[in-house]
PDB file of C-alpha atoms in Angstrom:
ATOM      1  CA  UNK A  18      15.304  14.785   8.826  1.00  0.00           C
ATOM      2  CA  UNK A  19      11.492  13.955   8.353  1.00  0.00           C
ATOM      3  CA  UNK A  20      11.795  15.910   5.027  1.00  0.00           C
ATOM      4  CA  UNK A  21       9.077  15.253   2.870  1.00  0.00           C
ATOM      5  CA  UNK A  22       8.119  14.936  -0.807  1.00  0.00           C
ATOM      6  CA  UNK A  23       5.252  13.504  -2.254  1.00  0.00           C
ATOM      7  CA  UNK A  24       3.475  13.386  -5.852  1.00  0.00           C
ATOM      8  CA  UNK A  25       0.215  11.672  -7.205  1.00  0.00           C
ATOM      9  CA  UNK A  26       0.579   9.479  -9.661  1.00  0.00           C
ATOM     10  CA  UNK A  27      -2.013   7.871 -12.228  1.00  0.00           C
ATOM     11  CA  UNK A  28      -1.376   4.199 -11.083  1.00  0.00           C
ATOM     12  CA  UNK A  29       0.237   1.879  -9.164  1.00  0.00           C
ATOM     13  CA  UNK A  30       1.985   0.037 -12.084  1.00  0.00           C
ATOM     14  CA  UNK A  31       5.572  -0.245 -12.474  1.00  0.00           C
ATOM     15  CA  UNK A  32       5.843   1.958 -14.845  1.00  0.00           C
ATOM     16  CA  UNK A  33       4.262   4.934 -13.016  1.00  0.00           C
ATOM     17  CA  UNK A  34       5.491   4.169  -9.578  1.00  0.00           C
ATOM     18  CA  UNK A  35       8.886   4.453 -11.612  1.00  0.00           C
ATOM     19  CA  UNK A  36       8.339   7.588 -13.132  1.00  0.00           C
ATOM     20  CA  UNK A  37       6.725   9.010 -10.199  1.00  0.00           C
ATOM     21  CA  UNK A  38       9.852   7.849  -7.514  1.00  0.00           C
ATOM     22  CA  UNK A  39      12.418   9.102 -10.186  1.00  0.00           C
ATOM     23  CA  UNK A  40      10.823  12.696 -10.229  1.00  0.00           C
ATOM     24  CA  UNK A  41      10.851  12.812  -6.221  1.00  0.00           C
ATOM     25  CA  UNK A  42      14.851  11.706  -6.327  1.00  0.00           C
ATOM     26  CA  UNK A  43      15.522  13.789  -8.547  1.00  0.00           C
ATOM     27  CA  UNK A  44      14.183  16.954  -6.805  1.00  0.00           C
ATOM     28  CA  UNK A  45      15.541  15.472  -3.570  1.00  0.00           C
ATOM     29  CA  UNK A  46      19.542  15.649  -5.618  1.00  0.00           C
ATOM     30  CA  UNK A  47      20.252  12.343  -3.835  1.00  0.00           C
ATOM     31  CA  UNK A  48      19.635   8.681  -3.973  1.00  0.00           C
ATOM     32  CA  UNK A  49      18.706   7.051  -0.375  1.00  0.00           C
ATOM     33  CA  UNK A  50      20.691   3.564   0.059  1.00  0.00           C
ATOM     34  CA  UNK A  51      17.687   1.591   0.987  1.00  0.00           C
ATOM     35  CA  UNK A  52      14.280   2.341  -0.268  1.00  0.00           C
ATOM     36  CA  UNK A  53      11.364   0.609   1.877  1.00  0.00           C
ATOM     37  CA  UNK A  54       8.187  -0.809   0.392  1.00  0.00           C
ATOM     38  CA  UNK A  55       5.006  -2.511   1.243  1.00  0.00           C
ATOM     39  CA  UNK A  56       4.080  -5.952  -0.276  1.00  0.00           C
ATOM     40  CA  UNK A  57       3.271  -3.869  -3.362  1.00  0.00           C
ATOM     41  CA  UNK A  58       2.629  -6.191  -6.856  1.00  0.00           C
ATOM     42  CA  UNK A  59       4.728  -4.068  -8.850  1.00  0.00           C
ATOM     43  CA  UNK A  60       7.365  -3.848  -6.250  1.00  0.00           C
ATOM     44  CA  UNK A  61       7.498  -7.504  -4.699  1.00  0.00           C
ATOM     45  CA  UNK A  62       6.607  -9.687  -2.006  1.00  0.00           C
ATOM     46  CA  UNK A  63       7.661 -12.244   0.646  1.00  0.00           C
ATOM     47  CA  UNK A  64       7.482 -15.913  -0.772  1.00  0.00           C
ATOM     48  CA  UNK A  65       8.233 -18.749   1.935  1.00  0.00           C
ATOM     49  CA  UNK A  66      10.135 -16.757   4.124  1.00  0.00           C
ATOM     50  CA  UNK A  67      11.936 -14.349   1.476  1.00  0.00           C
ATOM     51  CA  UNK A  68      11.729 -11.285   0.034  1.00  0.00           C
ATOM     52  CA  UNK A  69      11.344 -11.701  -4.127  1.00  0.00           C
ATOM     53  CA  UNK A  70      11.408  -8.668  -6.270  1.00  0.00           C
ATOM     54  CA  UNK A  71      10.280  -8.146  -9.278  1.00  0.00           C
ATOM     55  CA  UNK A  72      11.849  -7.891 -12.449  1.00  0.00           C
ATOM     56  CA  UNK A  73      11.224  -4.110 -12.846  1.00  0.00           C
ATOM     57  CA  UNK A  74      12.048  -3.325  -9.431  1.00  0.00           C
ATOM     58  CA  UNK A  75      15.526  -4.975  -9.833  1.00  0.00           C
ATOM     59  CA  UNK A  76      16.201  -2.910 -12.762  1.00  0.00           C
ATOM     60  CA  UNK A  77      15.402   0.373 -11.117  1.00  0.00           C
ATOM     61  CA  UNK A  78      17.620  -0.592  -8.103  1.00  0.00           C
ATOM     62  CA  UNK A  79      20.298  -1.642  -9.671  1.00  0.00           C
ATOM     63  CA  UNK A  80      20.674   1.381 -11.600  1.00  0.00           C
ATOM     64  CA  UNK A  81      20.306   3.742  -8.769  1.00  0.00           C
ATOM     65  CA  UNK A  82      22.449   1.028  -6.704  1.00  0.00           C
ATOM     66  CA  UNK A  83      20.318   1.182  -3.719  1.00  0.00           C
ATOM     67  CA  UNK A  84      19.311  -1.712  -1.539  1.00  0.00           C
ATOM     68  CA  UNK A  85      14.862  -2.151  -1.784  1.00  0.00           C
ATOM     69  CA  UNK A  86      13.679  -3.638   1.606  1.00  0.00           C
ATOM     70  CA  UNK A  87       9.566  -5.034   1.444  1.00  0.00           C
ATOM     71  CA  UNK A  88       8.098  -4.799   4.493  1.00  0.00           C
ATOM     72  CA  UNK A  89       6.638  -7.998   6.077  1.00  0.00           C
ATOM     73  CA  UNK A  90       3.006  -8.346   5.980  1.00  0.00           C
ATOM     74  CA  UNK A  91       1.439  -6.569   9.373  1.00  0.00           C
ATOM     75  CA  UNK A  92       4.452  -4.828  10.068  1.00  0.00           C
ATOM     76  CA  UNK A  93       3.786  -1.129  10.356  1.00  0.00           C
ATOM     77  CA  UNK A  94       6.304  -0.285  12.514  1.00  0.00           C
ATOM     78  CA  UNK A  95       9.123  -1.154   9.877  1.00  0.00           C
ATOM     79  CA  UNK A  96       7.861   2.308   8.061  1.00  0.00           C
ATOM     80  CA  UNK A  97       5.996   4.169  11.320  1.00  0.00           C
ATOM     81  CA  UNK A  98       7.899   7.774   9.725  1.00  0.00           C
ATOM     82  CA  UNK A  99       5.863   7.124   6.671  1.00  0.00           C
ATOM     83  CA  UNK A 100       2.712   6.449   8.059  1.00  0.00           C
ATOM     84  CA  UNK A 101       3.083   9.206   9.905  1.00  0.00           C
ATOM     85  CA  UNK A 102       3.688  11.750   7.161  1.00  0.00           C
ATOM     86  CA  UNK A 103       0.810   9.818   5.399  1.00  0.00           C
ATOM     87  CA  UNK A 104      -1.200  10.921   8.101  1.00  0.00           C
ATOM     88  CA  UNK A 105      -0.121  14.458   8.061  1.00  0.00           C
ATOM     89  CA  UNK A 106      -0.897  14.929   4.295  1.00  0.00           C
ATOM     90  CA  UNK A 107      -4.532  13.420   4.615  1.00  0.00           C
ATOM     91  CA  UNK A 108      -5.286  16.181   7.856  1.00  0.00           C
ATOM     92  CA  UNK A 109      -3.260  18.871   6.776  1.00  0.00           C
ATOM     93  CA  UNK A 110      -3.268  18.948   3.136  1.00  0.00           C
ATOM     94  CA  UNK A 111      -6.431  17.683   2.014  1.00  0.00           C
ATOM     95  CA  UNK A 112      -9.167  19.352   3.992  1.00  0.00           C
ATOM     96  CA  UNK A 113     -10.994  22.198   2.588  1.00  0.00           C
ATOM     97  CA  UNK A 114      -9.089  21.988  -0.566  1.00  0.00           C
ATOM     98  CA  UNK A 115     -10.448  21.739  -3.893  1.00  0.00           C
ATOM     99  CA  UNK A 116      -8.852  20.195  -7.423  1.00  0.00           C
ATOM    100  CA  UNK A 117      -9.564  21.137 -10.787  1.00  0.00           C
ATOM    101  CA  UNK A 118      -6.811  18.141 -12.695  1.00  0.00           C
ATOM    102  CA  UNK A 119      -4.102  16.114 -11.063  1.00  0.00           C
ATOM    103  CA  UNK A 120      -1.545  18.586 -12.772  1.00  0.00           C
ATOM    104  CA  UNK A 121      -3.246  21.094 -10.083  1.00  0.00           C
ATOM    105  CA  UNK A 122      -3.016  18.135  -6.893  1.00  0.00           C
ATOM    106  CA  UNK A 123       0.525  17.966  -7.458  1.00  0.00           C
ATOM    107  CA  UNK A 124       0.968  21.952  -7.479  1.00  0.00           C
ATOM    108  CA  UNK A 125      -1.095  22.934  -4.831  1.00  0.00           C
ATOM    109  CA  UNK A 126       0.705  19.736  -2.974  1.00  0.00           C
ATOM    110  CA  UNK A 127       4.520  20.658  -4.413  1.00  0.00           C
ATOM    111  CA  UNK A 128       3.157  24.984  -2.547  1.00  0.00           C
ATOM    112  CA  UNK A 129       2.406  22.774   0.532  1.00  0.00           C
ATOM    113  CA  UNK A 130       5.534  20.459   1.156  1.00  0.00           C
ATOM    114  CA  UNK A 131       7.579  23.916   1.326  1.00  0.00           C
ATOM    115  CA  UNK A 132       5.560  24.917   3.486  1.00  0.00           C
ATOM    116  CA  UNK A 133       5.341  21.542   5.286  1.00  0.00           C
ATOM    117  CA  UNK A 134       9.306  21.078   5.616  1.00  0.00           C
ATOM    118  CA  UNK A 135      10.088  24.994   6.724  1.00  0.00           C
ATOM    119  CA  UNK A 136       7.731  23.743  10.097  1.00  0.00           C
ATOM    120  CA  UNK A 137       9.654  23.046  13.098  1.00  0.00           C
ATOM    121  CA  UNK A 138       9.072  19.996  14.489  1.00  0.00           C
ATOM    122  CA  UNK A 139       9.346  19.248  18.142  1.00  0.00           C
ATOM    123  CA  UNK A 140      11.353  15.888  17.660  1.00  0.00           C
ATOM    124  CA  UNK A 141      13.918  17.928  15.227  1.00  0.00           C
ATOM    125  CA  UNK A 142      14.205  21.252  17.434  1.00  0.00           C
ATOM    126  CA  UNK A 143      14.416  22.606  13.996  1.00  0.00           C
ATOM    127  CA  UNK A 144      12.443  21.913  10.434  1.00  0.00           C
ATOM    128  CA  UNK A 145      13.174  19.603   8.263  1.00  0.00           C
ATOM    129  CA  UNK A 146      14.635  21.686   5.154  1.00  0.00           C
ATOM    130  CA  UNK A 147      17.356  22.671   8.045  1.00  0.00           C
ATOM    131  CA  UNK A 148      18.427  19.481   8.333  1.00  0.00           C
ATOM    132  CA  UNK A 149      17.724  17.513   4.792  1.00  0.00           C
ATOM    133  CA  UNK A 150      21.197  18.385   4.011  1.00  0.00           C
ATOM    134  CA  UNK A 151      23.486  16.092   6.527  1.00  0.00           C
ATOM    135  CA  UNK A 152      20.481  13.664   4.706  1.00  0.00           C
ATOM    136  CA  UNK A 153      21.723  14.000   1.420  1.00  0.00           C
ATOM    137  CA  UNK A 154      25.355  14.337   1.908  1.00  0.00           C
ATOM    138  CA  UNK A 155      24.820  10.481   3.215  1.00  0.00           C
ATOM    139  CA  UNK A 156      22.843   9.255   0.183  1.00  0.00           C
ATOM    140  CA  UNK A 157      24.533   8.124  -3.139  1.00  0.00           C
ATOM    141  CA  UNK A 158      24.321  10.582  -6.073  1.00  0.00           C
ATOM    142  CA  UNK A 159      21.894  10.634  -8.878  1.00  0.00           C
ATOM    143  CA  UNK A 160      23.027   8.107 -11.582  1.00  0.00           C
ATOM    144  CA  UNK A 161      24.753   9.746 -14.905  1.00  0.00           C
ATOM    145  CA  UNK A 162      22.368   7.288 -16.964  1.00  0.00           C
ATOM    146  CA  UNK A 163      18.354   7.735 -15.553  1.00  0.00           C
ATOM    147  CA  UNK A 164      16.318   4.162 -14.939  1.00  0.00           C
ATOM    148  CA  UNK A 165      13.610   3.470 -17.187  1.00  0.00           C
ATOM    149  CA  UNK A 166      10.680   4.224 -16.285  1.00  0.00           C
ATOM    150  CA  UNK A 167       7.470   4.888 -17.899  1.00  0.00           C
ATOM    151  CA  UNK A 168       5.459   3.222 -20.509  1.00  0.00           C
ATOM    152  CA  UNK A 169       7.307   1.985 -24.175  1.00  0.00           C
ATOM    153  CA  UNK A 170       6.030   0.010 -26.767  1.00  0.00           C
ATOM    154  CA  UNK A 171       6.173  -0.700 -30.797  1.00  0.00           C
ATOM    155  CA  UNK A 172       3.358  -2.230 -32.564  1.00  0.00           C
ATOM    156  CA  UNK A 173       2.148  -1.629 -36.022  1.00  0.00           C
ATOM    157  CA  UNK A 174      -0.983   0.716 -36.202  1.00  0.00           C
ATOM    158  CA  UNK A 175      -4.586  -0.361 -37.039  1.00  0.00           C
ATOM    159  CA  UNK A 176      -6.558   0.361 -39.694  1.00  0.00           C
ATOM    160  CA  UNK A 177      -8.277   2.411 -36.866  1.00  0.00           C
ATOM    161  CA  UNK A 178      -5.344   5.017 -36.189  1.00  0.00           C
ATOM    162  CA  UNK A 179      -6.047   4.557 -32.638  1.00  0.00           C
ATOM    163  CA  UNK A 180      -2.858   3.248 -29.879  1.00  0.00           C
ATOM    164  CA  UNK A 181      -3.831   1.792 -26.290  1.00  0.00           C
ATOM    165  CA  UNK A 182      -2.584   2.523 -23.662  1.00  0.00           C
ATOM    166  CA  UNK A 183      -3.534   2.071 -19.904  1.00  0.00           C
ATOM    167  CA  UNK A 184      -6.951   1.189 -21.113  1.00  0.00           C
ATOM    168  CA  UNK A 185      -7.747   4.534 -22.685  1.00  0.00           C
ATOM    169  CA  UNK A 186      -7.492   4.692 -26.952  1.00  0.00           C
ATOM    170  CA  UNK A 187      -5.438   7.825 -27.701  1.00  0.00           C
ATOM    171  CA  UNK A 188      -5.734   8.867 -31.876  1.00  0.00           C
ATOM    172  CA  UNK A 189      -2.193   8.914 -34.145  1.00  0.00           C
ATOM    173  CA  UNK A 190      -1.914  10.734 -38.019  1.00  0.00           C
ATOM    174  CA  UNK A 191      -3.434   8.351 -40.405  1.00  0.00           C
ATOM    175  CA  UNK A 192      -0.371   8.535 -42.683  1.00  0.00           C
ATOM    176  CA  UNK A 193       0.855   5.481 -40.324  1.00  0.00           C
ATOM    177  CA  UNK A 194      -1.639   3.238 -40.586  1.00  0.00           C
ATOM    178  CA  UNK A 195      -0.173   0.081 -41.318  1.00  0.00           C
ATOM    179  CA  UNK A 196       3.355   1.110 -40.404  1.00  0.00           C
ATOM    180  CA  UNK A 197       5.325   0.074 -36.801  1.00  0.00           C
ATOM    181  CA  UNK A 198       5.243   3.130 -34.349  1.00  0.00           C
ATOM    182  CA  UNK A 199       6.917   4.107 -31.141  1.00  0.00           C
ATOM    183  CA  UNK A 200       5.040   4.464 -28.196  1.00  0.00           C
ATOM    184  CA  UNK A 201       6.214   6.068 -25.347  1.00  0.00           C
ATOM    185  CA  UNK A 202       4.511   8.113 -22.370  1.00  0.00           C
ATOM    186  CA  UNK A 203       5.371   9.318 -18.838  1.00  0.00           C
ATOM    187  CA  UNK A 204       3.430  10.481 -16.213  1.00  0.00           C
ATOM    188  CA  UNK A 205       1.489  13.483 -18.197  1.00  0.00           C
ATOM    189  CA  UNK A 206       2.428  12.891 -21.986  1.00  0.00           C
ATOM    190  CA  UNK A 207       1.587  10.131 -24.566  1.00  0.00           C
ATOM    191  CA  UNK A 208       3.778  10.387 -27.508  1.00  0.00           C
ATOM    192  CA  UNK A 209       3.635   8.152 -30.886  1.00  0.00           C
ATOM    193  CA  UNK A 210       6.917   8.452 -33.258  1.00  0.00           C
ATOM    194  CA  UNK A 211       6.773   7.081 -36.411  1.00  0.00           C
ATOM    195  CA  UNK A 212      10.562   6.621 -38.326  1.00  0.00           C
ATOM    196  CA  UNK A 213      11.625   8.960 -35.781  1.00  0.00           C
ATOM    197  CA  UNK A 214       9.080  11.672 -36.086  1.00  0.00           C
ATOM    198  CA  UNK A 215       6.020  12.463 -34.329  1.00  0.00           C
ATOM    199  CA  UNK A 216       2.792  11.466 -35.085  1.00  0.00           C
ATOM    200  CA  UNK A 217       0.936  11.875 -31.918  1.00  0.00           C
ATOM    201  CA  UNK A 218       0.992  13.559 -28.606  1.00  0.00           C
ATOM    202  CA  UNK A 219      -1.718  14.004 -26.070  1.00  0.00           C
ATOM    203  CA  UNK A 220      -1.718  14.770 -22.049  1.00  0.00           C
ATOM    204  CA  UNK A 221      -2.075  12.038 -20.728  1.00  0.00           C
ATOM    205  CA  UNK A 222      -5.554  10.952 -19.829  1.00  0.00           C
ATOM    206  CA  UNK A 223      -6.202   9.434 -15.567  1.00  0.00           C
ATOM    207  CA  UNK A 224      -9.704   8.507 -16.381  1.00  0.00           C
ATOM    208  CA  UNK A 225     -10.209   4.850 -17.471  1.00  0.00           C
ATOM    209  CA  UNK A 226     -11.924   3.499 -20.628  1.00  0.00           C
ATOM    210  CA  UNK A 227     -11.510   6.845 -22.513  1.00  0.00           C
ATOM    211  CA  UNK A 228     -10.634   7.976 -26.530  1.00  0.00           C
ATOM    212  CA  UNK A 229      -9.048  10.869 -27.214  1.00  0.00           C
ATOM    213  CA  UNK A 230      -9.203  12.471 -30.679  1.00  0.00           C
ATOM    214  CA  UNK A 231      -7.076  15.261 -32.467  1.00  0.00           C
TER     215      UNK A 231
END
């Protein structure tokens, strides 16, 4: 159907790429039965002649039950349609726009896609939201139990009150210091539990190197 859907996510870590393909498929209301990647790190690669994937990437599939092909190395044609729509975004979207936050990108980009898909197209005869649906009756539904995906992690806190994550320092209530604590974070939140209540939450921060105080 050339249907497309897009979002910009903070990095190209397992856990984002994760959290940021689990939005899309969700908002799509189907799962495709093969997925197709480049040689990505978090993804996989070819080793002597096969395809290896990784340990997160084997989780995700196998939850969704879809099949994840990697695309040999200098082998564009295997995803042409994507480079394509790539393409599109980068003359279409982009030019003459301006962002104020990456919360913006993705809004001004989710305003455009509508617009993007509702476009006839001369290899359809028709636009792609007209014809996304004989798409998803093929795919496999959404899972009842969604993949993880997204950052998780228990440690004790420091003296300092201060959790890492995704080298920025984000600041938790003192009254834990010392004690183990739950982190967990998506795409826009970092959240810090502590015995099952929270201690911390913050948007998450794209920049690199940062602290954030409250």
């Amino acid at each position: 159907s050339r249907f497309l859907t897009a979002r910009l996510i903070p990095t190209r870590t397992a856990q984002d790429l994760f959290a940021g393909w689990w939005s899309l498929l969700q908002d799509l209301g189907g799962v495709p039965r093969v997925l197709v990647w480049d040689g990505e790190g978090a993804i996989g690669r070819w080793r002597r002649g096969v395809s290896e994937l990784t340990g997160d990437t084997q989780g995700f599939r196998g939850t969704l039950g879809s099949k994840v092909i990697i695309c040999r190395p200098g082998d564009p044609e295997a995803k042409g349609v994507v480079e394509r729509a790539n393409g599109y975004m980068e003359t279409s979207f982009l030019p003459g726009r301006t962002f104020t936050s990456p919360q913006d990108f993705n809004t001004q980009l989710g305003g455009w896609l509508v617009l993007a898909n509702s476009r006839t197209k001369r290899v359809l005869g028709c636009a792609p939201d007209q014809r996304v649906g004989a798409d998803r009756a093929a795919m496999l539904t959404l899972p009842p139990v969604a993949p993880v995906t997204g950052w998780s992690a228990a440690l004790r806190l420091p003296r300092d009150y201060y959790v890492r994550l995704d080298a920025n320092d984000y600041s938790v209530h003192p009254t834990a210091v010392g004690r183990r604590v739950q982190v967990n974070a998506d795409l826009d939140t970092v959240r810090v539990f502590f015995e099952g209540r929270l201690v911390a939450e913050h948007q998450r921060c794209w920049a690199r190197h940062q602290t954030l105080t409250d």
